[in-house]
mmCIF file of C-alpha atoms in Angstrom:
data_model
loop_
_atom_site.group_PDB
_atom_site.id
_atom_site.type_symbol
_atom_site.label_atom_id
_atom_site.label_comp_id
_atom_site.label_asym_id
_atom_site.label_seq_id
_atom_site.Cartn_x
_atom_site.Cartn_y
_atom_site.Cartn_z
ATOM 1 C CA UNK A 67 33.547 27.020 23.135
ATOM 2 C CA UNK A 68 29.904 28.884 23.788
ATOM 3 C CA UNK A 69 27.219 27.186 25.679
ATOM 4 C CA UNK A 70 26.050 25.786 22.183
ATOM 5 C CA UNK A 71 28.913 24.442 21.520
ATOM 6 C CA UNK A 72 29.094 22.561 24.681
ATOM 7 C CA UNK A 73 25.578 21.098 24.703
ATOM 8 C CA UNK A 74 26.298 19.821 20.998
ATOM 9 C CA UNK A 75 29.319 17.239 22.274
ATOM 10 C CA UNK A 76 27.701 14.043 22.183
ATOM 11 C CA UNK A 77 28.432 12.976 26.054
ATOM 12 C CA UNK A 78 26.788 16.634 27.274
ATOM 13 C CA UNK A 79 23.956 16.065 24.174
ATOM 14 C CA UNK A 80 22.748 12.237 25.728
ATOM 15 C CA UNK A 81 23.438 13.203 29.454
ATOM 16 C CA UNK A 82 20.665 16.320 28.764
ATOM 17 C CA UNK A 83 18.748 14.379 26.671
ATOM 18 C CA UNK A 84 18.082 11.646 29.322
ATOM 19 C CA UNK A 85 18.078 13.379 32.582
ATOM 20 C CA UNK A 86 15.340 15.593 30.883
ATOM 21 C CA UNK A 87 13.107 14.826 28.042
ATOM 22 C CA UNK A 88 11.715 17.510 25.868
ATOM 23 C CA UNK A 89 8.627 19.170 27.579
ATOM 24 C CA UNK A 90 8.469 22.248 25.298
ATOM 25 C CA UNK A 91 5.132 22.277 23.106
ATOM 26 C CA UNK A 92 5.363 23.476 19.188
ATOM 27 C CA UNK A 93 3.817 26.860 18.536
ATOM 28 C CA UNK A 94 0.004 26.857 18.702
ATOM 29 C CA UNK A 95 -0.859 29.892 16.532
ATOM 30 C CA UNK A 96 -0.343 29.370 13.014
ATOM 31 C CA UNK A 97 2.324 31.479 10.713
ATOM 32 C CA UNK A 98 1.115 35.189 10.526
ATOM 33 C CA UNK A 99 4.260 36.296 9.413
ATOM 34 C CA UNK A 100 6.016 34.401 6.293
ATOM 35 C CA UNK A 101 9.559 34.827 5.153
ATOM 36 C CA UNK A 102 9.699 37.876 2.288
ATOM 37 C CA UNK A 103 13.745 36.841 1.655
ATOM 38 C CA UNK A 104 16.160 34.175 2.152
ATOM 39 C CA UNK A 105 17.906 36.855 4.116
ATOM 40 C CA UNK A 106 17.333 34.361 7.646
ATOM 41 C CA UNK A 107 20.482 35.233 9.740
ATOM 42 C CA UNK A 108 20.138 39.145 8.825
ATOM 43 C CA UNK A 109 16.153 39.243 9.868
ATOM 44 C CA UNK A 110 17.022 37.143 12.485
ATOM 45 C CA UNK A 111 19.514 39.538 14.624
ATOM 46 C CA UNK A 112 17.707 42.612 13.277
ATOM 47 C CA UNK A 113 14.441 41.331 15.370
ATOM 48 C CA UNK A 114 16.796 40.760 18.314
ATOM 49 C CA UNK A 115 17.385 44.576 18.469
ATOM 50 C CA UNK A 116 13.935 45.579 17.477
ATOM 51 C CA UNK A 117 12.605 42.986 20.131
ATOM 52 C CA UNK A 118 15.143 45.226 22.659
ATOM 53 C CA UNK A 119 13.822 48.048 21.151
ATOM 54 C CA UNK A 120 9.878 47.353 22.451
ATOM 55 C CA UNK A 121 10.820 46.119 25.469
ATOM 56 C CA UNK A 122 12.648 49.369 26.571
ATOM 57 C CA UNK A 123 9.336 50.955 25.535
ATOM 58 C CA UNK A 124 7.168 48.611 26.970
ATOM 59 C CA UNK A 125 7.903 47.848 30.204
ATOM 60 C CA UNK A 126 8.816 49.992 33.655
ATOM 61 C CA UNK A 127 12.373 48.700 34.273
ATOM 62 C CA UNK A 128 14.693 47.617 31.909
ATOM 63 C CA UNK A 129 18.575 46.071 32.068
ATOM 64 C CA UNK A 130 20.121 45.464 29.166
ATOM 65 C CA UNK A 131 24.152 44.912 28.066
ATOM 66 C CA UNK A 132 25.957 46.732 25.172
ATOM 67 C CA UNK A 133 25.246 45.723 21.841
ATOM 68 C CA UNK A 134 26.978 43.024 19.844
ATOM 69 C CA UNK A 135 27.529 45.987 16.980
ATOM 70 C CA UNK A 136 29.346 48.014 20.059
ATOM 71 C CA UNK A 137 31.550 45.450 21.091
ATOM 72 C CA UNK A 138 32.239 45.003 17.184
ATOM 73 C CA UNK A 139 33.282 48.472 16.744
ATOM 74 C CA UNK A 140 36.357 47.905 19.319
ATOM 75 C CA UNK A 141 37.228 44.960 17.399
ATOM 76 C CA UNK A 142 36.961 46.934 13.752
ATOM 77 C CA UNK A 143 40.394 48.642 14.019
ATOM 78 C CA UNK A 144 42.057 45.495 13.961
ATOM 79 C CA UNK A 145 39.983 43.723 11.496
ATOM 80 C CA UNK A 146 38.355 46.811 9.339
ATOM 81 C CA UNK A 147 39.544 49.876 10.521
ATOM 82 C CA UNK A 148 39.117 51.893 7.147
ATOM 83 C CA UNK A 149 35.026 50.977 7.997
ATOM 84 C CA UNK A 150 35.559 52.613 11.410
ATOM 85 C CA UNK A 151 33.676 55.845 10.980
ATOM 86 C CA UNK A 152 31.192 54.549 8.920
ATOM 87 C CA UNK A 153 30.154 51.676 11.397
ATOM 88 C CA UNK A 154 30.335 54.469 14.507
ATOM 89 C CA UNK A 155 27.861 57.018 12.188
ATOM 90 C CA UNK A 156 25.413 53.805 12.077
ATOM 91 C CA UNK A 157 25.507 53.324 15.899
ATOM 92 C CA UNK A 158 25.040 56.750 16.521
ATOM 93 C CA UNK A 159 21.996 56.439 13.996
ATOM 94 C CA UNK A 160 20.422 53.617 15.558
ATOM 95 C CA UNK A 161 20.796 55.131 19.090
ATOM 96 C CA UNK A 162 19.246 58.214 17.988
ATOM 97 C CA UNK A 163 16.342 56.388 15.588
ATOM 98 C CA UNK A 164 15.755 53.559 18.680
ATOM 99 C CA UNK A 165 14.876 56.678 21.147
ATOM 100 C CA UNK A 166 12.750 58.244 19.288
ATOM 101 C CA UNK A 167 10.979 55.352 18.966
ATOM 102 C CA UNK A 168 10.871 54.205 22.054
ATOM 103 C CA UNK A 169 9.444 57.678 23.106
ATOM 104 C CA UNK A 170 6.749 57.592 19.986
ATOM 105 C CA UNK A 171 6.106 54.154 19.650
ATOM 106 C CA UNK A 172 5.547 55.139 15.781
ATOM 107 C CA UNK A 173 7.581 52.340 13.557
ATOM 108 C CA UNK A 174 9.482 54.118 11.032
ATOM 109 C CA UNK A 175 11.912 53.085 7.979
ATOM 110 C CA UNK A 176 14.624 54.177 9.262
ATOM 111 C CA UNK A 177 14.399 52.192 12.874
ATOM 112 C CA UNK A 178 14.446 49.552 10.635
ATOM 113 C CA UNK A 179 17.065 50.191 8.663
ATOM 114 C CA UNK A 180 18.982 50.949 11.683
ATOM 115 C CA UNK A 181 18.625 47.425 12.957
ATOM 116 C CA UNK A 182 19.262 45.462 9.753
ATOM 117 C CA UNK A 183 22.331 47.519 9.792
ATOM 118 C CA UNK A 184 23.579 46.752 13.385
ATOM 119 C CA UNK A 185 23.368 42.913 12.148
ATOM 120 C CA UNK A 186 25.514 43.276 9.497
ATOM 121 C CA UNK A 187 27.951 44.800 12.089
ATOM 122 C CA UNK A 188 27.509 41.974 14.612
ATOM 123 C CA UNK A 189 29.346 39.855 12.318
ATOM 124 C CA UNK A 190 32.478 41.469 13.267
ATOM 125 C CA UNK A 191 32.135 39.996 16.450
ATOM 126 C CA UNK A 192 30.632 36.703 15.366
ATOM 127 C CA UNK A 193 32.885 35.320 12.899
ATOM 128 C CA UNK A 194 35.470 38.239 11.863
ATOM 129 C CA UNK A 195 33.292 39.140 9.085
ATOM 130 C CA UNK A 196 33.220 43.161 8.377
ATOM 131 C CA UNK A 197 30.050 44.378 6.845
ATOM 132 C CA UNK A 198 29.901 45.173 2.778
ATOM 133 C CA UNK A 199 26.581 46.470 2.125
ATOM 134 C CA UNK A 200 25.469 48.767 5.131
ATOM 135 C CA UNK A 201 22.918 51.599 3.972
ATOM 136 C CA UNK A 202 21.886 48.872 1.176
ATOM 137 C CA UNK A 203 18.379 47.403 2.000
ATOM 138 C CA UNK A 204 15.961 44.803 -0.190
ATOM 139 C CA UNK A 205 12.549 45.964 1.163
ATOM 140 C CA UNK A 206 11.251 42.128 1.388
ATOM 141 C CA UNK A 207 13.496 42.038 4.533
ATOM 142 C CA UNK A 208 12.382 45.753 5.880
ATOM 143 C CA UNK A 209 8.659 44.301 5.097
ATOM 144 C CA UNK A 210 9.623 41.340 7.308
ATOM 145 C CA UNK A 211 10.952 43.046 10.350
ATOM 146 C CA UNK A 212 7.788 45.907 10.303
ATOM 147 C CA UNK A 213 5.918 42.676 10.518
ATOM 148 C CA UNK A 214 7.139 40.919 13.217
ATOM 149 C CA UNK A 215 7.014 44.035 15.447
ATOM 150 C CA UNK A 216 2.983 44.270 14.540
ATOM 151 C CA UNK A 217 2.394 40.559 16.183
ATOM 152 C CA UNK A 218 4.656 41.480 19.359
ATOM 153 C CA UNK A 219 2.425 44.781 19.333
ATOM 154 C CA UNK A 220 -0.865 41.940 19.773
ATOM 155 C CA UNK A 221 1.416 39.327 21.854
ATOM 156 C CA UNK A 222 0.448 39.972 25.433
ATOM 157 C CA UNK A 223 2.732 37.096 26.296
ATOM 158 C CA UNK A 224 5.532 39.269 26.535
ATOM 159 C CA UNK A 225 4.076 41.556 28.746
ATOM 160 C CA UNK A 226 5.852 42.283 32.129
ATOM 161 C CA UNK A 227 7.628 44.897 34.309
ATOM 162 C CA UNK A 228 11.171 43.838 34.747
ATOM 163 C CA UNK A 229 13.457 43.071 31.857
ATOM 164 C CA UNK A 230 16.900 41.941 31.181
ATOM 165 C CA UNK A 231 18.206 41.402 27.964
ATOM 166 C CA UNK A 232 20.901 39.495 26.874
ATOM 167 C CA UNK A 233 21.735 38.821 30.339
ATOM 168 C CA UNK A 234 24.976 37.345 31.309
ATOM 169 C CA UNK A 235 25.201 34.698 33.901
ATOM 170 C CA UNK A 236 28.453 35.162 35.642
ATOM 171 C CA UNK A 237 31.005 32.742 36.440
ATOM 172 C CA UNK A 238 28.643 30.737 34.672
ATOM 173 C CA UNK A 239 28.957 31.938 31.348
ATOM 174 C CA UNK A 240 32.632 32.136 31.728
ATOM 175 C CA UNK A 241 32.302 28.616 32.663
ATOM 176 C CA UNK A 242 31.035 28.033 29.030
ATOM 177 C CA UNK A 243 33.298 30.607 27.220
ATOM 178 C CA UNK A 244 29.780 32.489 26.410
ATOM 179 C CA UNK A 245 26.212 32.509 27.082
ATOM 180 C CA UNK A 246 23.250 34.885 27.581
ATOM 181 C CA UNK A 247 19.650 34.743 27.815
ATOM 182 C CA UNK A 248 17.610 36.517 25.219
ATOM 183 C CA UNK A 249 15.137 37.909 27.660
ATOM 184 C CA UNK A 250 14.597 37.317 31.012
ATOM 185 C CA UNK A 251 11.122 38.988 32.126
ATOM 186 C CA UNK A 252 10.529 39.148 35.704
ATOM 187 C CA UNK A 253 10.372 35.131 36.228
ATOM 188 C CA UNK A 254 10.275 33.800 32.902
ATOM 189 C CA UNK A 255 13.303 33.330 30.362
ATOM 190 C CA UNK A 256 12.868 33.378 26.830
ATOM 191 C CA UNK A 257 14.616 32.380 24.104
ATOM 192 C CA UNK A 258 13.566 33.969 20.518
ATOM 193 C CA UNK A 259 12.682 32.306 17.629
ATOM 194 C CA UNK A 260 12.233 33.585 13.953
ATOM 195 C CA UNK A 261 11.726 30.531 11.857
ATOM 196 C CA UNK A 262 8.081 29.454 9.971
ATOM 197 C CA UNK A 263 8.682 26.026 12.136
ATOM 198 C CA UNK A 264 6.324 25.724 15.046
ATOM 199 C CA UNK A 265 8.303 23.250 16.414
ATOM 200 C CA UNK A 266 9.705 22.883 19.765
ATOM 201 C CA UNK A 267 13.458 21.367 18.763
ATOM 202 C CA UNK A 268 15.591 19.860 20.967
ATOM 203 C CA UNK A 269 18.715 21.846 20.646
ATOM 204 C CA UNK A 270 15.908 24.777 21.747
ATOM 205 C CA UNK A 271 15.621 22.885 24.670
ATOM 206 C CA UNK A 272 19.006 21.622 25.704
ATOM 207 C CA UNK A 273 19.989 25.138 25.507
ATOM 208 C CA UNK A 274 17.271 26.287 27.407
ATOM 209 C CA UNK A 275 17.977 23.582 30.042
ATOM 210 C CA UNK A 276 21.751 24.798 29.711
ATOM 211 C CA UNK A 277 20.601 28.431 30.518
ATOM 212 C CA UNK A 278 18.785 27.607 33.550
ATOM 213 C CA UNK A 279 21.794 25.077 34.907
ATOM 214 C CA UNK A 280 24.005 28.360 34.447
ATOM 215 C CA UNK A 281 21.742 30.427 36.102
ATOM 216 C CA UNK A 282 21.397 28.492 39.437
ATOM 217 C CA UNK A 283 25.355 28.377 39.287
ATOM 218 C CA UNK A 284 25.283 32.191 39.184
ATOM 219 C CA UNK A 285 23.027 32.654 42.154
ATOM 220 C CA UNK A 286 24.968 29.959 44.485
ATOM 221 C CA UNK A 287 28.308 31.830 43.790
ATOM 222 C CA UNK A 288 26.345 35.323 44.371
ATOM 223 C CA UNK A 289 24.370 33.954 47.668
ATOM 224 C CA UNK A 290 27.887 31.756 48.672
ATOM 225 C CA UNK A 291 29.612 35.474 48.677
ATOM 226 C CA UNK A 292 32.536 34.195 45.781
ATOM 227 C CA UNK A 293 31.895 37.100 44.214
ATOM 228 C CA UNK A 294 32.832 39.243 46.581
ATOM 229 C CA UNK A 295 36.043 37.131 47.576
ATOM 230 C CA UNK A 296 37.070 37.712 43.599
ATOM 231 C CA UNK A 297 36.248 41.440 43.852
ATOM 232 C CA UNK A 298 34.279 41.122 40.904
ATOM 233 C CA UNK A 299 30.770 41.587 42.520
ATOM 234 C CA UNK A 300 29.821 45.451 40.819
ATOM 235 C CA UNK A 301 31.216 43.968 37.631
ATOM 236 C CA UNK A 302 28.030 44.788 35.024
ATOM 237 C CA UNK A 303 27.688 40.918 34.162
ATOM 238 C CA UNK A 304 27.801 39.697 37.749
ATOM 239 C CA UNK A 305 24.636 41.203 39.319
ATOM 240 C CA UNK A 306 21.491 39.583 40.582
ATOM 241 C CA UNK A 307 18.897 38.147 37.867
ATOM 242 C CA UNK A 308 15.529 37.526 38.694
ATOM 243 C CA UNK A 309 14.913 33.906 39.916
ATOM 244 C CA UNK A 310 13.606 31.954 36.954
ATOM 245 C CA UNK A 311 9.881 30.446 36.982
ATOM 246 C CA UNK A 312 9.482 29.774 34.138
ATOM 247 C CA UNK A 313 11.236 28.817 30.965
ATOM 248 C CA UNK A 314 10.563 28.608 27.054
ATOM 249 C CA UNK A 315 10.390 30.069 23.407
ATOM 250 C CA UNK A 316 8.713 33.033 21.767
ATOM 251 C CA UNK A 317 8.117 31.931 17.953
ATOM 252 C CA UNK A 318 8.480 35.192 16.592
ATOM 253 C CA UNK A 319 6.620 34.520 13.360
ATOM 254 C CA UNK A 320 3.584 33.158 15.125
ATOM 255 C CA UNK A 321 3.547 35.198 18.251
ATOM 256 C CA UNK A 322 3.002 32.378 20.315
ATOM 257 C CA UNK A 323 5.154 31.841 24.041
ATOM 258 C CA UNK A 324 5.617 28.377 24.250
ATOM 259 C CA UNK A 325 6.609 27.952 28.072
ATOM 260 C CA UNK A 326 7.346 24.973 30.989
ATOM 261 C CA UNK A 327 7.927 25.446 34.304
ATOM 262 C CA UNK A 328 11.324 25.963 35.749
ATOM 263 C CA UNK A 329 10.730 23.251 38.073
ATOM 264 C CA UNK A 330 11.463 20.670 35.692
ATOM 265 C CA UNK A 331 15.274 21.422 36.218
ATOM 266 C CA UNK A 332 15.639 22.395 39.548
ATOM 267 C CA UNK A 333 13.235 20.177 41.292
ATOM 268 C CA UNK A 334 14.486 17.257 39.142
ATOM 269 C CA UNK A 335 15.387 14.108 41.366
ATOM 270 C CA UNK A 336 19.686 14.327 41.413
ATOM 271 C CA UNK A 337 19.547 17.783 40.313
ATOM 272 C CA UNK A 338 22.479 18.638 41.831
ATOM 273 C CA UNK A 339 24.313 15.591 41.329
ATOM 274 C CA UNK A 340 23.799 16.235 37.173
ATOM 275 C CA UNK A 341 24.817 20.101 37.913
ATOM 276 C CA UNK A 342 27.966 19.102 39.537
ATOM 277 C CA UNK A 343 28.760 16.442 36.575
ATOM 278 C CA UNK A 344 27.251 19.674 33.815
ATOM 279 C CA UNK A 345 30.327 21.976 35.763
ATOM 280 C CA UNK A 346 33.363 19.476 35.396
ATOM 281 C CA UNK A 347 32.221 18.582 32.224
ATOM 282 C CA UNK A 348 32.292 22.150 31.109
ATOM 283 C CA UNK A 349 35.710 22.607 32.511
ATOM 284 C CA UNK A 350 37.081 19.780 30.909
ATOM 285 C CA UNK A 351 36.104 20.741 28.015
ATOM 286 C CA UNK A 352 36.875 24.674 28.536
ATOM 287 C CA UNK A 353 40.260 24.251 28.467
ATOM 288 C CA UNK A 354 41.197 28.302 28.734
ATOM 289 C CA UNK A 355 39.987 28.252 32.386
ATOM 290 C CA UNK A 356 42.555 29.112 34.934
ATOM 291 C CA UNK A 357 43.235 27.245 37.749
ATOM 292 C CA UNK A 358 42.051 29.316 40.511
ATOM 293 C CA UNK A 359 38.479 29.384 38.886
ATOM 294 C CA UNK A 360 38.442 25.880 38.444
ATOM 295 C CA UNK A 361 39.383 25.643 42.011
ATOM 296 C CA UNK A 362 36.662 27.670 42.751
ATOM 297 C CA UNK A 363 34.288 25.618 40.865
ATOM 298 C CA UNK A 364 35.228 22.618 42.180
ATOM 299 C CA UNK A 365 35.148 23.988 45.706
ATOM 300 C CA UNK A 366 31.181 25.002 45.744
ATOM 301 C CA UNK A 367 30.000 22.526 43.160
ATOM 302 C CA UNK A 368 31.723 19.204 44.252
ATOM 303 C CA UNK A 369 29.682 16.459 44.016
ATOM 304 C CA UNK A 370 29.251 16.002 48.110
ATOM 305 C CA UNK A 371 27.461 19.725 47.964
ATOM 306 C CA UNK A 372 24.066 19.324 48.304
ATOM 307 C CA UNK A 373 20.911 22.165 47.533
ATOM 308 C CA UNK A 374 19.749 24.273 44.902
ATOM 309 C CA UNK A 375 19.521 28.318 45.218
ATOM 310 C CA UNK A 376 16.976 28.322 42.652
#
């Protein structure tokens, strides 16, 4: 179970649904970026590391976790070991092609290549799936990607000093089996889009809803001290986040920021009534959790707790 997994089963679907409506607005700027392929899921996570890729550049401090394609290169000599070298040469590749752009700023072939690549990869991880066709490109989808980098080049939407990408939320992922943000920069969390559709879905927002509920239960066990009591405080996924102000999606293909105030969640009348109920309903239904974290769970986030750090 992930985070969207859990926000799909139908009780956690209806309890979001009615404790908070859909306040996210469709994308405002029409489609300056069409689809060149039916390549969606490869363009898709190749933008995700190109959209890493400009942030590093663009901003002054920048916290990011390993990639996906890193983590799947552990996992390739059990499933694919006999790819092994090759799928280390492409990470080295991509490490060496993302500096120099992020020292240049110049938008090359290869950079590109590089991240369609590291997709491919990430389906070890995903689903098991070792890549067949790295160093093989159809230039619709390298057309698509130089694109999409060109609008976040005008986008001053995503302009900021302070970002974390894919950004774990502690015990709070765990308490989902999975879940990171996209980007979190400086008080705003985004979640990234690359569809033609302008609109403002309501799985987008669950999820987004989801994020924010996981993010408050990270900060209460960081300010409560749990962390600390678990000696797992200077762990890389359990360190302080910016407080989130504000929440929404970046439609890639339209370089529009579609955003809502954060307040909507946490200064919801029986917030933390419906955050206690969102925690035992994710450990009911999380049924790898061990006992002691469930008692620690149930400890801070009983429903006779009262207060939001957030």
């Amino acid at each position: 179970m992930s985070l969207t997994d859990f926000i799909k089963q139908e009780d956690v679907r209806d309890r979001l649904t009615a404790e908070f409506p859909n306040k996210g607005t469709r994308a405002s700027e029409p489609v300056k970026a069409s689809w060149q392929t039916k390549n969606y899921m490869l363009v898709g996570t190749a933008f995700d590391y190109l959209l890493r890729w400009w942030m590093r550049r663009k901003v002054n401090e920048f916290q990011a976790r390993p990639w996906v394609a890193e983590t799947s290169l552990k996992l390739a000599d059990e499933i694919c070991p006999e790819l092994k070298p090759d799928i280390e040469e492409t990470i080295d590749d991509a490490k060496g092609n993302r500096d120099e752009y992020v020292d240049t700023g110049t938008v090359t072939r290869p950079l590109v290549e590089s991240a369609i690549d590291l997709a491919r990869i990430d389906g070890i991880y995903r689903g098991g799936a070792p890549p067949t066709d790295l160093g093989k490109y159809d230039d619709g989808d390298i057309v698509d990607c130089i694109r999409l980098l060109e609008i976040l080049e005008t986008t001053e939407s995503l302009d900021g000093q302070n970002a974390h990408l894919n950004s774990a939320f502690g015990l709070g992922s765990s308490l989902v089996s999975g879940a990171d943000a996209d980007v979190i920069l400086d008080g705003m969390l985004v979640d990234v889009k690359v569809t033609g559709r302008a609109t403002f879905k309501a799985d987008y927002w669950r999820q987004l809803v989801g994020y924010l509920v996981l993010a408050d239960i990270h900060n209460v066990f960081l300010e409560s001290g749990t962390y600390d009591q678990l000696g797992i405080r200077d762990e890389p996924d359990f360190q302080p986040l910016p407080q989130i102000e504000t929440f929404g999606v970046y439609f890639a293909r339209h370089g529009d920021l579609s955003t809502i105030p954060a307040s909507v969640v946490y200064e919801a009348e029986d917030y933390t009534e419906f955050r206690s109920w969102f925690v035992e309903s994710a450990l009911d239904y999380n049924s790898q959790f061990g006992t002691e974290f469930r008692n620690v769970f149930r400890t801070i986030f009983s429903p006779t707790q009262h207060g939001t750090s957030s």
